[in-house]
Coordinates of C-alpha atoms in Angstrom, one line a residue:
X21 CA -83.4 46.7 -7.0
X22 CA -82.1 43.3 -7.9
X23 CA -78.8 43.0 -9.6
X24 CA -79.0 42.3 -13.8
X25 CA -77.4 38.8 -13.9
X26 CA -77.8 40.3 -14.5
X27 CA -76.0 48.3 -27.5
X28 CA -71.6 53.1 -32.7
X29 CA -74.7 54.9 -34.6
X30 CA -75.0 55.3 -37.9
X31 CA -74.2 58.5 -39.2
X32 CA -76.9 61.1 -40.6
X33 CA -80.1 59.7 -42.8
X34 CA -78.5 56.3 -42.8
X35 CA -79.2 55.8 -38.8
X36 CA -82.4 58.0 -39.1
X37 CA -83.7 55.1 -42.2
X38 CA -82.2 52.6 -39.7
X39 CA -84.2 53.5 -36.5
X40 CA -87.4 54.2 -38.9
X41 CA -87.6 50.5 -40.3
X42 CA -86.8 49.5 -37.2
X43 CA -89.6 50.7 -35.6
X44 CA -91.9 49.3 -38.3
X45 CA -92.1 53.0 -40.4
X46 CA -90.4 54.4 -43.5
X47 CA -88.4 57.0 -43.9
X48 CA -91.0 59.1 -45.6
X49 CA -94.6 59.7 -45.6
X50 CA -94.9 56.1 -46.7
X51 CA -95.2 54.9 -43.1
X52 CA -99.1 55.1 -43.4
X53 CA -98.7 52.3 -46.0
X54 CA -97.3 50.3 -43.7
X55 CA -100.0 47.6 -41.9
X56 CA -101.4 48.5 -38.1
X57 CA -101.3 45.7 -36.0
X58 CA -104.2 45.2 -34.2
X59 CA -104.5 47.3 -30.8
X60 CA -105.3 44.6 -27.4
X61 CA -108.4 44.5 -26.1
X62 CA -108.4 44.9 -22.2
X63 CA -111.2 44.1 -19.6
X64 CA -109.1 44.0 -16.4
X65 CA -111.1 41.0 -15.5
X66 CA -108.3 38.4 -14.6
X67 CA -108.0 37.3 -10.8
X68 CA -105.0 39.5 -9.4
X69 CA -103.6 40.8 -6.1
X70 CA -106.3 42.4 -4.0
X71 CA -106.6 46.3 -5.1
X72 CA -105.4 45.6 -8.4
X73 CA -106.9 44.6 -11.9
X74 CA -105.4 41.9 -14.1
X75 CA -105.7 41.2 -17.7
X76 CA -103.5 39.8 -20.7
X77 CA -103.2 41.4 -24.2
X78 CA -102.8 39.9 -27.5
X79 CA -99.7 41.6 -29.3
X80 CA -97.8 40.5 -32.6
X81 CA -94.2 37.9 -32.2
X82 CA -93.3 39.9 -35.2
X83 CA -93.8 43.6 -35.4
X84 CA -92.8 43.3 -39.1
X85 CA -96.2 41.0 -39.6
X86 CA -98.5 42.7 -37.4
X87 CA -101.3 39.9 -38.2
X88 CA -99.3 37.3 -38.1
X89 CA -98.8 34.9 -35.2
X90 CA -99.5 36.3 -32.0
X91 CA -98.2 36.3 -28.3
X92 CA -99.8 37.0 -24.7
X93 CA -98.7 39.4 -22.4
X94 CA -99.5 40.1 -18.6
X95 CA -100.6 43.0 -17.3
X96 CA -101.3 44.3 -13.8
X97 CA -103.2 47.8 -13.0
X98 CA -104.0 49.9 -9.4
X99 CA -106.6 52.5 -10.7
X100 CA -106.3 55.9 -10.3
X101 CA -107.1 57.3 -6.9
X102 CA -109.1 60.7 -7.9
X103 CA -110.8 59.1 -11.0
X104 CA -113.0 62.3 -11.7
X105 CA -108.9 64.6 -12.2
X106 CA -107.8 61.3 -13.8
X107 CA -104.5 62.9 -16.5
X108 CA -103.7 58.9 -17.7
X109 CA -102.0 55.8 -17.8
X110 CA -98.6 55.7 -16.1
X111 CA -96.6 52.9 -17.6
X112 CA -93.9 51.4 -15.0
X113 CA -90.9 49.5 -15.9
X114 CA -88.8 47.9 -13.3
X115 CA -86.1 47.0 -15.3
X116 CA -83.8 43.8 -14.1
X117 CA -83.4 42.9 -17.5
X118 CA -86.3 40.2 -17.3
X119 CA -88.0 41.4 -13.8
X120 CA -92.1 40.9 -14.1
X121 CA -93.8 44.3 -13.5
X122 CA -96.8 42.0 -12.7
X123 CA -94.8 41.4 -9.3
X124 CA -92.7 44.8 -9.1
X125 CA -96.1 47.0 -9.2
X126 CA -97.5 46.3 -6.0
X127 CA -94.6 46.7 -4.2
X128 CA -93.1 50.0 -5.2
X129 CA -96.9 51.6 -5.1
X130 CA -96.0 52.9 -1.2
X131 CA -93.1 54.4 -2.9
X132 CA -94.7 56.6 -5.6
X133 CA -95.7 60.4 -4.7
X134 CA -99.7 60.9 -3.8
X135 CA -100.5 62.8 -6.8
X136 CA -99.0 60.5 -8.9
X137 CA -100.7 57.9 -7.0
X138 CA -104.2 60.0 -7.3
X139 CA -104.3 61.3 -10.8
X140 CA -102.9 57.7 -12.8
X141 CA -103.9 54.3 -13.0
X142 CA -101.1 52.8 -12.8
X143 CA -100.3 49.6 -15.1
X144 CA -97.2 47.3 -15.7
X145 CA -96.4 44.2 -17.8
X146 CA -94.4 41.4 -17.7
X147 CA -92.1 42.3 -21.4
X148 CA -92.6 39.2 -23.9
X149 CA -90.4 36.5 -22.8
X150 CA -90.9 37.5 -19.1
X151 CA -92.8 36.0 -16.3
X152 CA -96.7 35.0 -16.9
X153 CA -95.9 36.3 -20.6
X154 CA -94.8 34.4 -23.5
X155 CA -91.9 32.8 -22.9
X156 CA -88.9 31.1 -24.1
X157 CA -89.5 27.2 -23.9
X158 CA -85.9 26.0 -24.2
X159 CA -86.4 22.8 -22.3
X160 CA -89.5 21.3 -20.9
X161 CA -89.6 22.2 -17.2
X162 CA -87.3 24.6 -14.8
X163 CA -86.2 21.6 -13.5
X164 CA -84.4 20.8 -16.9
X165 CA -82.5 24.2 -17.0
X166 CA -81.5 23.7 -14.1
X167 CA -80.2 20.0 -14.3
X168 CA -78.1 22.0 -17.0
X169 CA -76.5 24.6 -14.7
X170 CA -76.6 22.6 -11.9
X171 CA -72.5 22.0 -11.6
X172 CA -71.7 25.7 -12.3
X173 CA -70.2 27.5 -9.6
X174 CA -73.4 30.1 -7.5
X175 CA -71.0 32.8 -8.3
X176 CA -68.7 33.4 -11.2
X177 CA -66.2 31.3 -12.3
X178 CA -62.6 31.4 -11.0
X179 CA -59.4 29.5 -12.7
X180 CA -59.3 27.7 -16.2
X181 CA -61.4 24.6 -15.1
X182 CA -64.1 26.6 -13.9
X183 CA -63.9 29.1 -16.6
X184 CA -64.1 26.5 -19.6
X185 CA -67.0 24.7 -17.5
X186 CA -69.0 28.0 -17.8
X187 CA -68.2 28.9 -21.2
X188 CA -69.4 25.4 -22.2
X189 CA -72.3 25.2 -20.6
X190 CA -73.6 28.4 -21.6
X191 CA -73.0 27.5 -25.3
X192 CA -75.2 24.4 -24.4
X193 CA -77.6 26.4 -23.0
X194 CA -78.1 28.6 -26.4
X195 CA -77.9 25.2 -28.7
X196 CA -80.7 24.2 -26.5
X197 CA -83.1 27.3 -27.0
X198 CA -82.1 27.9 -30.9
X199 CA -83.2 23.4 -31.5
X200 CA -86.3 23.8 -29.1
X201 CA -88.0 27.5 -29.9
X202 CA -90.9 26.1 -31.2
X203 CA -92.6 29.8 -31.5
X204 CA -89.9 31.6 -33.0
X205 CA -89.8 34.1 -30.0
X206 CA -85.7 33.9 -29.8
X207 CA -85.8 36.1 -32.5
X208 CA -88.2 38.5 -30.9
X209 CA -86.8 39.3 -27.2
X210 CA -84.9 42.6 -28.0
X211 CA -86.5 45.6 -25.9
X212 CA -86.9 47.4 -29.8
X213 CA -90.1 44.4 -29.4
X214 CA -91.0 45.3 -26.2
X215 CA -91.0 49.6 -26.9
X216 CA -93.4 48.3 -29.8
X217 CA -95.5 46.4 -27.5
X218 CA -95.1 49.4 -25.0
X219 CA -97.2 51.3 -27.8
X220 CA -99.2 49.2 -28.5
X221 CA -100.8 49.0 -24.8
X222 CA -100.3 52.6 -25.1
X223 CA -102.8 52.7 -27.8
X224 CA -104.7 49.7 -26.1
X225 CA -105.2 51.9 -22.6
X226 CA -107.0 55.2 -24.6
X227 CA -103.7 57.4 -24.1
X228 CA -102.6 59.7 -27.2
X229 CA -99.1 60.0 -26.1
X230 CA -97.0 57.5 -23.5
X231 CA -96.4 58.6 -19.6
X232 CA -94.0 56.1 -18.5
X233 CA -91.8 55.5 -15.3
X234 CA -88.7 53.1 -15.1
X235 CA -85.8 52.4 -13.2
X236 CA -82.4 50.6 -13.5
X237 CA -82.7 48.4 -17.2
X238 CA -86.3 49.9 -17.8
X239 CA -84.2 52.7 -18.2
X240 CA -82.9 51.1 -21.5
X241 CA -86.9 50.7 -22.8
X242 CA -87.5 54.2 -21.8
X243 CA -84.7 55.4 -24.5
X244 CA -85.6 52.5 -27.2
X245 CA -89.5 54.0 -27.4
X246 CA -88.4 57.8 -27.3
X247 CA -86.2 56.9 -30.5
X248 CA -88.9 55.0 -31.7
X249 CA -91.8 56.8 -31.0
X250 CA -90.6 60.4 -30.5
X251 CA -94.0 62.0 -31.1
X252 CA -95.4 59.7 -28.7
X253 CA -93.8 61.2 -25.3
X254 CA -95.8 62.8 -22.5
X255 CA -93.9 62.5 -19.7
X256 CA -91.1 60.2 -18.8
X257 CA -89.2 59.6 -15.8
X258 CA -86.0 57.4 -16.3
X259 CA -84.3 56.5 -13.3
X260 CA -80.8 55.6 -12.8
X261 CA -80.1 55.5 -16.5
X262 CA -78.6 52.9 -18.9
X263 CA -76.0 54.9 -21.2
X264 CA -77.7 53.7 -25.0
X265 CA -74.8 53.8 -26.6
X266 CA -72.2 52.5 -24.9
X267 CA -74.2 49.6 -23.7
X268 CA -76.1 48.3 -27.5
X269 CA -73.0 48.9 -29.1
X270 CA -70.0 51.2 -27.5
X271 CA -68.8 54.8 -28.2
X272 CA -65.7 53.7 -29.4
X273 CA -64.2 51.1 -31.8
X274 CA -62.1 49.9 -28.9
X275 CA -65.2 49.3 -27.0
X276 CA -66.3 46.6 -29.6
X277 CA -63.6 44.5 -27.5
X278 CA -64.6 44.9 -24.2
X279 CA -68.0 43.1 -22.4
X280 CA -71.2 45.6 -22.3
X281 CA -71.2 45.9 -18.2
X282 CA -67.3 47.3 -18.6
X283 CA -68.7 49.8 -21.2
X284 CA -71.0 51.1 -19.3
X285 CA -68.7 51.6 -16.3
X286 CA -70.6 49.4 -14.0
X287 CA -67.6 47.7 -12.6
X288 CA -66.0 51.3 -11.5
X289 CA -69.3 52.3 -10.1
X290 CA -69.8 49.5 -7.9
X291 CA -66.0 49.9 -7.1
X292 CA -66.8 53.8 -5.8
X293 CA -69.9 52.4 -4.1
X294 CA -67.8 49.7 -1.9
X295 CA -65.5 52.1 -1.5
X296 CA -68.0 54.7 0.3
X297 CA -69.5 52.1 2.0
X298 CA -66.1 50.7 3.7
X299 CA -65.6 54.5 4.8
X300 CA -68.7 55.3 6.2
X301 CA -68.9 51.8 8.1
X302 CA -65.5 52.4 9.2
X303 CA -66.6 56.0 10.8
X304 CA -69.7 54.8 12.2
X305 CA -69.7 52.6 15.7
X306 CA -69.9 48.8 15.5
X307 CA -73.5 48.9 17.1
X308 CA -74.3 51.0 13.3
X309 CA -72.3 49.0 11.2
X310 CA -71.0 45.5 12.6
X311 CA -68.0 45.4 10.1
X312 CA -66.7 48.9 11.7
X313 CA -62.9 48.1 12.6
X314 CA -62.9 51.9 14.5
X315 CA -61.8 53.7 11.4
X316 CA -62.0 54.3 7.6
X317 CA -58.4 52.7 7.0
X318 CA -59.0 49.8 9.8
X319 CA -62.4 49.1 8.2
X320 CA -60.8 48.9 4.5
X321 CA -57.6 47.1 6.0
X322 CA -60.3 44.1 7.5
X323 CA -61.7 43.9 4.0
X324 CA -58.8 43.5 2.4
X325 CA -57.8 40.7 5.3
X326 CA -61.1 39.1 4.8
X327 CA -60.5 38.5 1.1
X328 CA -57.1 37.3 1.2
X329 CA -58.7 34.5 3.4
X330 CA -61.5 34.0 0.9
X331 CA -58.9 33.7 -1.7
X332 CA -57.5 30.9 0.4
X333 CA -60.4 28.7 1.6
X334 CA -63.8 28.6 2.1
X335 CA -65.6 29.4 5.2
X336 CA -69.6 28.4 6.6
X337 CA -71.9 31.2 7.8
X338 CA -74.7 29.6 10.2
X339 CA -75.2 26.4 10.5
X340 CA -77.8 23.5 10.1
X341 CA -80.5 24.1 7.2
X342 CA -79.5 27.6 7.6
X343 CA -75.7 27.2 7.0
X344 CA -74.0 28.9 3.7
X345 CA -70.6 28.2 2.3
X346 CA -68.8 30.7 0.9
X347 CA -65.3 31.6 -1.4
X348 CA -64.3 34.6 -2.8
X349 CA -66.9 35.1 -5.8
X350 CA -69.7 34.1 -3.9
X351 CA -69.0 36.4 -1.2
X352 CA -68.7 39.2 -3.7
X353 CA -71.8 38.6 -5.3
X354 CA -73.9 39.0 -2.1
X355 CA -72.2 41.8 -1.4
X356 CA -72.2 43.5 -4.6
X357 CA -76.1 43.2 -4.3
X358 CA -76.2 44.6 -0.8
X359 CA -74.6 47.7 -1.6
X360 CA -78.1 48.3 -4.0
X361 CA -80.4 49.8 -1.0
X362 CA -78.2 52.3 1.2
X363 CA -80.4 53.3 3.5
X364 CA -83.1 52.2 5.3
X365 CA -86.7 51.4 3.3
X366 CA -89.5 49.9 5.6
X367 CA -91.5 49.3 2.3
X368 CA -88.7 47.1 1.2
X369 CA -88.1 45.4 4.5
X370 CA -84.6 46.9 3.7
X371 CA -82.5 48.0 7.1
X372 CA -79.7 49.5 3.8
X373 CA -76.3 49.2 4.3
X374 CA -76.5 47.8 8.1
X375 CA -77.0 44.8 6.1
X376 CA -74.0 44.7 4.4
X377 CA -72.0 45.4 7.6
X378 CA -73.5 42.3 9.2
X379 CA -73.0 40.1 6.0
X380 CA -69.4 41.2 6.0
X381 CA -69.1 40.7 9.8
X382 CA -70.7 37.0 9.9
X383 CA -68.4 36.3 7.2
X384 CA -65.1 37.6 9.0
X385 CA -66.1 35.5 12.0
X386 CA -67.3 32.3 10.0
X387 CA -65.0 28.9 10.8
X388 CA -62.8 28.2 7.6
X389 CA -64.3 24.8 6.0
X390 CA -62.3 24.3 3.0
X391 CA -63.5 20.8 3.0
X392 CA -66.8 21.9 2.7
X393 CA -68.7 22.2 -0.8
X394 CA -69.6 25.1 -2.7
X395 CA -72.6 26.0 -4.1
X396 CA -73.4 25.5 -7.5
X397 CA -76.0 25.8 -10.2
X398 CA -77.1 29.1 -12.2
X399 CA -79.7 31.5 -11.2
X400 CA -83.1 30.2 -11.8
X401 CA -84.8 31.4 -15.3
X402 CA -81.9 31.6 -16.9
X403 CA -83.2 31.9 -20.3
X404 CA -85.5 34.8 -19.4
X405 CA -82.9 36.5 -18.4
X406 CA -80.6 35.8 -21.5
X407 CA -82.8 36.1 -24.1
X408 CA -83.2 40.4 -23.4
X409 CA -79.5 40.6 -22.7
X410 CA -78.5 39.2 -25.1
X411 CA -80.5 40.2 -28.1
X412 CA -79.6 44.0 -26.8
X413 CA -75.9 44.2 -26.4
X414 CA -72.8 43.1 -28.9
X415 CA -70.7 41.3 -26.9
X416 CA -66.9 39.9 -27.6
X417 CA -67.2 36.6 -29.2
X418 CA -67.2 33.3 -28.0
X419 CA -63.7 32.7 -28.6
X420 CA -62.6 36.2 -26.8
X421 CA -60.3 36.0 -23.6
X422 CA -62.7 36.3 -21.1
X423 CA -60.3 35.6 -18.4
X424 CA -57.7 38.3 -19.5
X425 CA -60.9 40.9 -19.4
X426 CA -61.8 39.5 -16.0
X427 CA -58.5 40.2 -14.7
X428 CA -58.5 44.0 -16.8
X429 CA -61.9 44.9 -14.4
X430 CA -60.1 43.5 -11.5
X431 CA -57.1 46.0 -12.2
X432 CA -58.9 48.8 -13.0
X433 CA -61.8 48.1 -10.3
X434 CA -60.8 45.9 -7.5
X435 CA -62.6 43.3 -6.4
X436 CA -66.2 43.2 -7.7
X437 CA -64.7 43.9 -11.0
X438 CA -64.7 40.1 -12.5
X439 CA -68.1 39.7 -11.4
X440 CA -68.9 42.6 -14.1
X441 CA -67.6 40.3 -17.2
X442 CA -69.1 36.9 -16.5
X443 CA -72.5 37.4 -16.5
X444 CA -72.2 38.6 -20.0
X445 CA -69.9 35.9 -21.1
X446 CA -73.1 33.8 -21.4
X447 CA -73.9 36.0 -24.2
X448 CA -70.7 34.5 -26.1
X449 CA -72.6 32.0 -28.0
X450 CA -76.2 32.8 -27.7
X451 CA -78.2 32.3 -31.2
X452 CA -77.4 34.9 -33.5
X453 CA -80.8 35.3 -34.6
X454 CA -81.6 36.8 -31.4
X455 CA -80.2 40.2 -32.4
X456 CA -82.3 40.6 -35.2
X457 CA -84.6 43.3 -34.0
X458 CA -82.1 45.3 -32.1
X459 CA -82.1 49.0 -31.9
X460 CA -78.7 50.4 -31.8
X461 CA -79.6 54.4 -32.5
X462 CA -80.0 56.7 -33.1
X463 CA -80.7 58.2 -29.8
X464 CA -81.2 61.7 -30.0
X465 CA -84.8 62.1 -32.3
X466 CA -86.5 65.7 -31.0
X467 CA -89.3 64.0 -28.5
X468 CA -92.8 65.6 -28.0
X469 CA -92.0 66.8 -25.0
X470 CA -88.8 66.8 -22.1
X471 CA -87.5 63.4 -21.0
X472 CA -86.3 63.5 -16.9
X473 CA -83.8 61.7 -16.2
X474 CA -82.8 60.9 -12.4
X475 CA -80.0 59.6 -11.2
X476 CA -78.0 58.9 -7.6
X477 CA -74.0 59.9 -7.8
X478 CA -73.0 57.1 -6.1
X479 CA -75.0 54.3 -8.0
X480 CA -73.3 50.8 -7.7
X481 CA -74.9 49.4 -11.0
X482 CA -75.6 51.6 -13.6
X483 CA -73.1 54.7 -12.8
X484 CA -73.8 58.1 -12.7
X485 CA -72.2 59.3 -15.5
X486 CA -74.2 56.9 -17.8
X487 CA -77.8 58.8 -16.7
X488 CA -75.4 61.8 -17.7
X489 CA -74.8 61.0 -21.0
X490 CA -78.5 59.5 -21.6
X491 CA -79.7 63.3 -20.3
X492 CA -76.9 64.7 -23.2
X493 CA -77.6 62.3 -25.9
X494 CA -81.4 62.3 -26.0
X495 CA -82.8 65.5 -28.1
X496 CA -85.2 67.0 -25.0
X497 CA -83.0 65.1 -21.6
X498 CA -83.1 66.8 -18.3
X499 CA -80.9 65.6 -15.4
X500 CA -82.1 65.4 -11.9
X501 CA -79.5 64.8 -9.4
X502 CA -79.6 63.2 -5.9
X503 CA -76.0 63.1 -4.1
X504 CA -76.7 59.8 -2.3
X505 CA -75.6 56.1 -2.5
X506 CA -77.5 52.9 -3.7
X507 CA -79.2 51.9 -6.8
X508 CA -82.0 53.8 -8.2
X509 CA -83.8 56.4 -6.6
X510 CA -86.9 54.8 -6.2
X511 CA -85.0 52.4 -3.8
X512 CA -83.4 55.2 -1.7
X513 CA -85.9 57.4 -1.7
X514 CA -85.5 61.7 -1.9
X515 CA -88.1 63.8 -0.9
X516 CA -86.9 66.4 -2.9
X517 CA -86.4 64.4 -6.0
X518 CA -90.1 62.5 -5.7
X519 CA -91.3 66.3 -6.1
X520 CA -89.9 67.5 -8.7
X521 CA -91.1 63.7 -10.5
X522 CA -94.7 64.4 -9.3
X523 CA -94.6 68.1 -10.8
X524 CA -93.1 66.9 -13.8
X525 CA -95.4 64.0 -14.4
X526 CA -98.3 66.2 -13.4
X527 CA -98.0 69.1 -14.4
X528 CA -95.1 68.8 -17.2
X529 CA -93.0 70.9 -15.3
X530 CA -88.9 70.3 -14.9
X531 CA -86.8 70.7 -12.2
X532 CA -84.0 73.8 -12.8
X533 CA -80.7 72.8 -14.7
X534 CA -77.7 71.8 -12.7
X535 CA -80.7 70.9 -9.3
X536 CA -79.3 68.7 -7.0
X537 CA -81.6 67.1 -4.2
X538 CA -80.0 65.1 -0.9
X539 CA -81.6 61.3 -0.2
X540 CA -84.2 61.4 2.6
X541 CA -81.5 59.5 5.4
X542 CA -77.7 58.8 4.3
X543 CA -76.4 55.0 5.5
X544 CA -75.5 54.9 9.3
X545 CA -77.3 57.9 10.3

């Protein structure tokens, strides 16, 4: 899945009246007092991709005035296969932050196990602020945005001038959206909003409790609505698992200091991941991984090489309309991505780590161009993005050393470590009012039934130990585990572990404690 470009509780009946207003209720029976907001309407009449249904429902900017202005959302659906053994809805989630599940459904459907496929329609939605929803106006066209971003550096900043360039632009970029939100939505983008809306279409789709499927940040949604709504769970399948706590807020005071990404571990995970891939390249033959130098040590010994030149110059991959300039940090972002799909998915068009090896290798024979310019500008939809990261995380403040924690990931993680803090950093100075509807815990209310939670050991982006402590924390969490690389086991698909999902999503039946499953192919094999 893409990479997120990509939050302490409350003790006792203080956290529990927390979580309760959040969520629109009272600590007490008084909840019934509080006003419904009005459940969507759906027809599935929109024009959409062929085998699908399309629609858009009507939900509340402000759960707290449920009849008060209103915002659109889009929805997508593929109906169930056996409509006459129909169980449900199954909700899916891709995560991203910000990724439209409008776009994300059809393509993982191949993916999904056959009686999953058979016995659910299958709907997703593009969260408020996202896509063909709602969203954040901050300027008047893309084209403005990116005007804005346009003289940042592709990947993340490196020494002071780029550093203060970034920091200022981003603050720009959140003056911008606080003068020009017109709807009020900035204070309305926390994924506390879009578990509420997540009931809401519940509700809106005939289903008395949620079934609900989500990988990478969807994760993070999945954990929000079984704290929310803990009655409300069927069956949920979380894969490769934000950890709650340490990502809305930290586990310990010390964390309050350090970026949400470093909380989580993300930088050490993507650190084991490179790591495995550099040994398995380096043990496989050139013609299975281009990068192979013959060995684990050679192979890891070339990286290192290839850096140090990085570190020293740029170099040109291709050329003509095709050519690519590259330095350190953009070389690290590509290959921080790659290292997402390990092995091979023809649903994807993914050939898994092979691509890596022949990223790595075109970039160890690439000329050195020093002369030649680098790109620039930030990723496009920015403030889609930005407005769910931010509003769910606390963050070290604007005027925080971002540098010194840049270089603290590098020391404790190597080389893709920096690229873990800046993306965050453009939190710094987002709008404050954007964190007015988060959900920070607490994340252990008894749900109405199990929650599954699946994970990869080798997961470059959200590690495994965070799906760990999600499976300890919530009330009813289960922990499936696949010893395999890559990110998400949706993309690097299991056989075992897609059967224990469609048993458990069918038939509410768990996999045994302490199961382990192996990944249908491991990279180079």
């Amino acid at each position: 899945m893409p990479r997120p470009r990509l939050t302490v509780s409350i003790r006792a009946a203080a956290a529990t009246a927390a979580g309760l207003l959040l969520a629109g209720l009272t600590p007490a029976a008084a909840s019934a007092a509080a006003p419904a907001a009005p459940v969507p309407k759906l027809t599935w009449t929109k024009p959409c991709t062929p085998g699908f249904q399309c629609d858009t429902a009507q939900v509340p900017l402000d759960h707290r005035d449920p009849h008060g202005r209103s915002i659109e959302l889009a929805l997508i659906r593929r109906p169930a296969d056996d409509r006459a053994h129909r169980i449900g809805t199954l909700f899916y989630n891709p995560g991203g932050p910000a990724l439209p599940g409008t776009a994300a459904l059809p393509a993982v459907v191949p993916l999904l196990p056959e009686q999953v496929r058979k016995r659910f329609d299958l709907v997703s939605f593009d969260p408020r602020g996202v896509g063909d929803s709602t969203t954040l106006r901050c300027f008047p066209d893309q084209a403005a945005e990116q005007a804005l971003l346009s003289g940042l550096p592709a990947g993340y900043p490196i020494g002071a001038e780029q550093e203060s360039r970034w920091a200022d632009t981003y603050a720009q970029l959140g003056r911008r959206c606080a003068e020009n939100d017109r709807t009020g939505l900035l204070a309305h983008l926390s994924t506390a909003d879009v578990a509420r809306d997540l009931d809401l279409l519940r509700q809106a789709v005939g289903d008395r409790r949620l079934n609900y499927l989500a990988t990478s940040y969807g994760t993070y949604l999945g954990a929000t609505y079984a704290n929310l709504f803990p009655d409300r769970v069927r069956a949920m399948v979380l894969d490769s698992a934000v950890d709650p706590v340490a990502w809305s807020t930290g586990r310990t005071p010390q964390d309050a200091a350090l970026p949400p990404f470093l909380r989580t571990g993300s930088d050490l995970g993507s650190a084991r991941a490179l790591d495995t891939f550099l040994d398995r390249c380096g043990a496989a033959d050139p013609a299975n991984c281009a990068f192979s130098a013959g060995s684990p040590e050679a192979t890891r010994a070339k990286f290192t090489e290839l850096m140090n030149r990085l570190d020293h110059g740029s170099v040109t991959v291709g050329t003509g309309s095709q050519a690519g300039t590259y330095d350190r940090a953009t070389a690290l972002s590509d290959i921080s991505g790659l290292l997402y799909t390990a092995q091979p998915v023809p649903q994807f068009g993914t050939t898994g780590w092979a691509a890596l090896g022949l990223k790595l290798q075109s970039l160890w024979t690439a000329p050195a161009t020093p002369a030649a310019p680098l790109p620039t500008g930030g990723p496009v939809k920015q403030t889609q993005v930005l407005g769910v990261l931010c509003a769910d995380t606390a963050n070290p403040p604007a005027g925080a050393d971002y540098s010194a924690l840049a270089d603290l990931a590098g020391a404790r993680s190597g080389d893709l470590g920096p690229s873990w803090v800046w993306p965050t950093q453009r939190c710094a100075a987002w709008p404050a009012e954007a964190a007015r509807d988060r959900y920070t815990g607490p994340w252990n209310r008894r749900t109405a039934a199990p929650v599954l939670v699946v994970a990869n050991t080798d997961d470059p982006a959200w590690p495994y130990e965070g799906s760990r402590a999600l499976a300890d924390t919530l009330a009813r969490g289960r922990l499936l585990t696949v010893d395999g690389d890559g990110h998400t086991v949706l993309g690097n698909p299991s056989g075992c572990a897609s059967g224990y999902e469609e048993r458990y999503l069918v038939n509410g039946e768990l996999p045994p404690r302490g199961q382990v499953c192996a990944p249908d192919q491991r990279p180079f094999q």
